[in-house]
Amino acid sequence: MRTYRYFLLLFWVGQPYPTLSTPLSKRTSGFPAKKRALELSGNSKNELNRSKRSWMWNQFFLLEEYTGSDYQYVGKLHSDQDRGDGSLKYILSGDGAGDLFIINENTGDIQATKRLDREEKPVYILRAQAINRRTGRPVEPESEFIIKIHDINDNEPIFTKEVYTATVPEMSDVGTFVVQVTATDADDPTYGNSAKVVYSILQGQPYFSVESETGIIKTALLNMDRENREQYQVVIQAKDMGGQMGGLSGTTTVNITLTDVNDNPPRFPQSTYQFKTPESSPPGTPIGRIKASDADVGENAEIEYSITDGEGLDMFDVITDQETQEGIITVKKLLDFEKKKVYTLKVEASNPHVEPRFLYLGPFKDSATVRIVVEDVDEPPVFSKLAYILQIREDAQINTTIGSVTAQDPDAARNPVKYSVDRHTDMDRIFNIDSGNGSIFTSKLLDRETLLWHNITVIATEINNPKQSSRVPLYIKVLDVNDNAPEFAEFYETFVCEKAKADQLIQTLHAVDKDDPYSGHQFSFSLAPEAASGSNFTIQDNKDNTAGILTRKNGYNRHEMSTYLLPVVISDNDYPVQSSTGTVTVRVCACDHHGNMQSCHAEALIHPTGLSTGALVAILLCIVILLVTVVLFAALRRQRKKEPLIISKEDIRDNIVSYNDEGGGEEDTQAFDIGTLRNPEAIEDNKLRRDIVPEALFLPRRTPTARDNTDVRDFINQRLKENDTDPTAPPYDSLATYAYEGTGSVADSLSSLESVTTDADQDYDYLSDWGPRFKKLADMYGGVDSDKDS
């Protein structure tokens, strides 16, 4: 390695001056044409004259990455004041002074102690100064100089990515842009060719190429097919020094994927398909699947199927399964084996997304033949109509034929058929059918006014296969016959005022008829023949299916005749003529001058002003009777509530007596006196039950009293025996429980049953003889006695 040495020459020219107060000379830079020395001159030793001085400086240049064993020499500083006697000392300061750069203080030689890297720091700025070693005063001002690091090619190009990923459409033209790679070099681009990068391709030819200066990768081969190869790995090299020998290099990998384009048409793997389907398949039933293969992917591989030709264009359909790109053949209409057994279809598969530039490769569609065989199925009988409507007159006799239905087996076997009526639709069995020929006839009389339409269902069943059956609705309309006489639309009860005038309208009559003649109703009204002569009223037919009742005389007397019954004959004009007689009740009433009814003899009609006096009195009387009944009923219930002796929470006829008094012990003087059990005289005699009334009155039997009862058990047994034989002992079905605790301990009883009834003092001194367990009890009772004695 060659070493370039640059020297910075500092010339200090002047005459010694005692105070150094003269301003420093101006600093200039540059290389002079030749060295100039400023000499000191003076006429007197006492007078110091300093002439104008000039000095120059320059850059030092230093190569990076020095590999020598000695320190690298940088340059030399020298002052013209240096006489070589060692009186001056050179000082260095600034970037790296004393560490990276050192100076010989005697000679001014500068050396670098370490290897320098331009990429870390390209320029170092330092300052130098010469001082008097003895006085420490500078002999010249501080000077600044630069050490610039010269670059060497020590950095290889580095790509911005270790791995690049790119895509390019298949079948692209040569020179189609793929991706651009970029490498950078840390060396100095302004010095030499160390940072000049050139790109080249190491792997990936002949498919791709790269531009040497820009790093742009392009396609280099025509008609690259994704279906043949999809992935490519390209290695790109970047070399500095302009690609010359000795340059440094770096590489990167570019993974290139060919994207799909629609350059492959769909193709059926076979030319003919065959499927089978039963004739009973309903519309929409899938029959089979066909699939055309397409080497493309994504939307370029999407396929549409269609039926373009064949015998079953209107019988079948094809749809595309978007998930599997299969064509599904489905039934479009009902099939019939007896009509056609085989269908031949032409199905076409095509790409919906086509690129025009690839149409030269051929049509992007393909076709195949689909043969569909219809299988015979045992079908149920088929009626000649979807529904039947028949009519019959309501006066038709039983077994009258209404019409017939027809059904036959559609299969080639033509199995015989039998007919029946679904009795769930004809619960009353009004109609019947001939099982052989399907004739419908009546089995009961009809009535149009009861039911106009009869909706029944007829069943046709194959005789050889009863499971095959079909149904058809049959609607039978009952035609009207004039078999009902007209009658009043409502019950008519009217009145006539006593002061009515002749030909006065008192009531308008309306009629109804259950029949429904084709030309409509035409009623006629007239008085019955037996009432036509001598009647006090007349009937006026209005010829509009109404009639009016008119008075025939002036004035009526309710005291002579309070009610008139007027028979009216109503006839229709249909064939045969039907008529009926209705009675109109006409009451004679007193009216005001406006014709409003005030009172009638019968008092049955409701006056417009309210109830009559008699009706009000009757209502009040009913209310009083009802109140008295309620009071009596409450009094009886209250009296009954006082009778029962035992009040129980529930009404139980078993007469269970509840003894729920627990008492307060021996100190409770209000509790039950148990001494009564040992004193038979304390029992009340002749005490009868109060909760029920005995059927017969029996005098209670008196038994001799056993005064020497020393044991309560004997007394209880005696009383139990008496109650068992006494018919008056209450109650007959009650449960009397007499609990007995035993004969007692060997120490006899600690208390006396007669202590409540006797006043004698008890002696408890014997408790002391029972042992230590009874000592405390003896002290308690013995202490009481002693207190009394004291």
Short mmCIF file of C-alpha atoms in Angstrom, two decimals, residues 147 220 227 330 441 472 520 587 751 785:
data_model
loop_
_atom_site.label_atom_id
_atom_site.label_comp_id
_atom_site.label_asym_id
_atom_site.label_seq_id
_atom_site.Cartn_x
_atom_site.Cartn_y
_atom_site.Cartn_z
CA ILE A 147 -7.04 15.27 8.40
CA ALA A 220 -36.61 -12.79 -20.93
CA GLU A 227 -49.55 -24.56 -15.79
CA THR A 330 -82.00 -31.59 -12.24
CA PHE A 441 -125.46 -41.93 -5.60
CA VAL A 472 -109.80 -36.31 -5.63
CA GLY A 520 -136.34 -14.25 -6.32
CA ARG A 587 -154.31 -5.34 21.60
CA SER A 751 -94.59 -36.78 96.20
CA ASP A 785 -89.10 -28.40 108.33
#
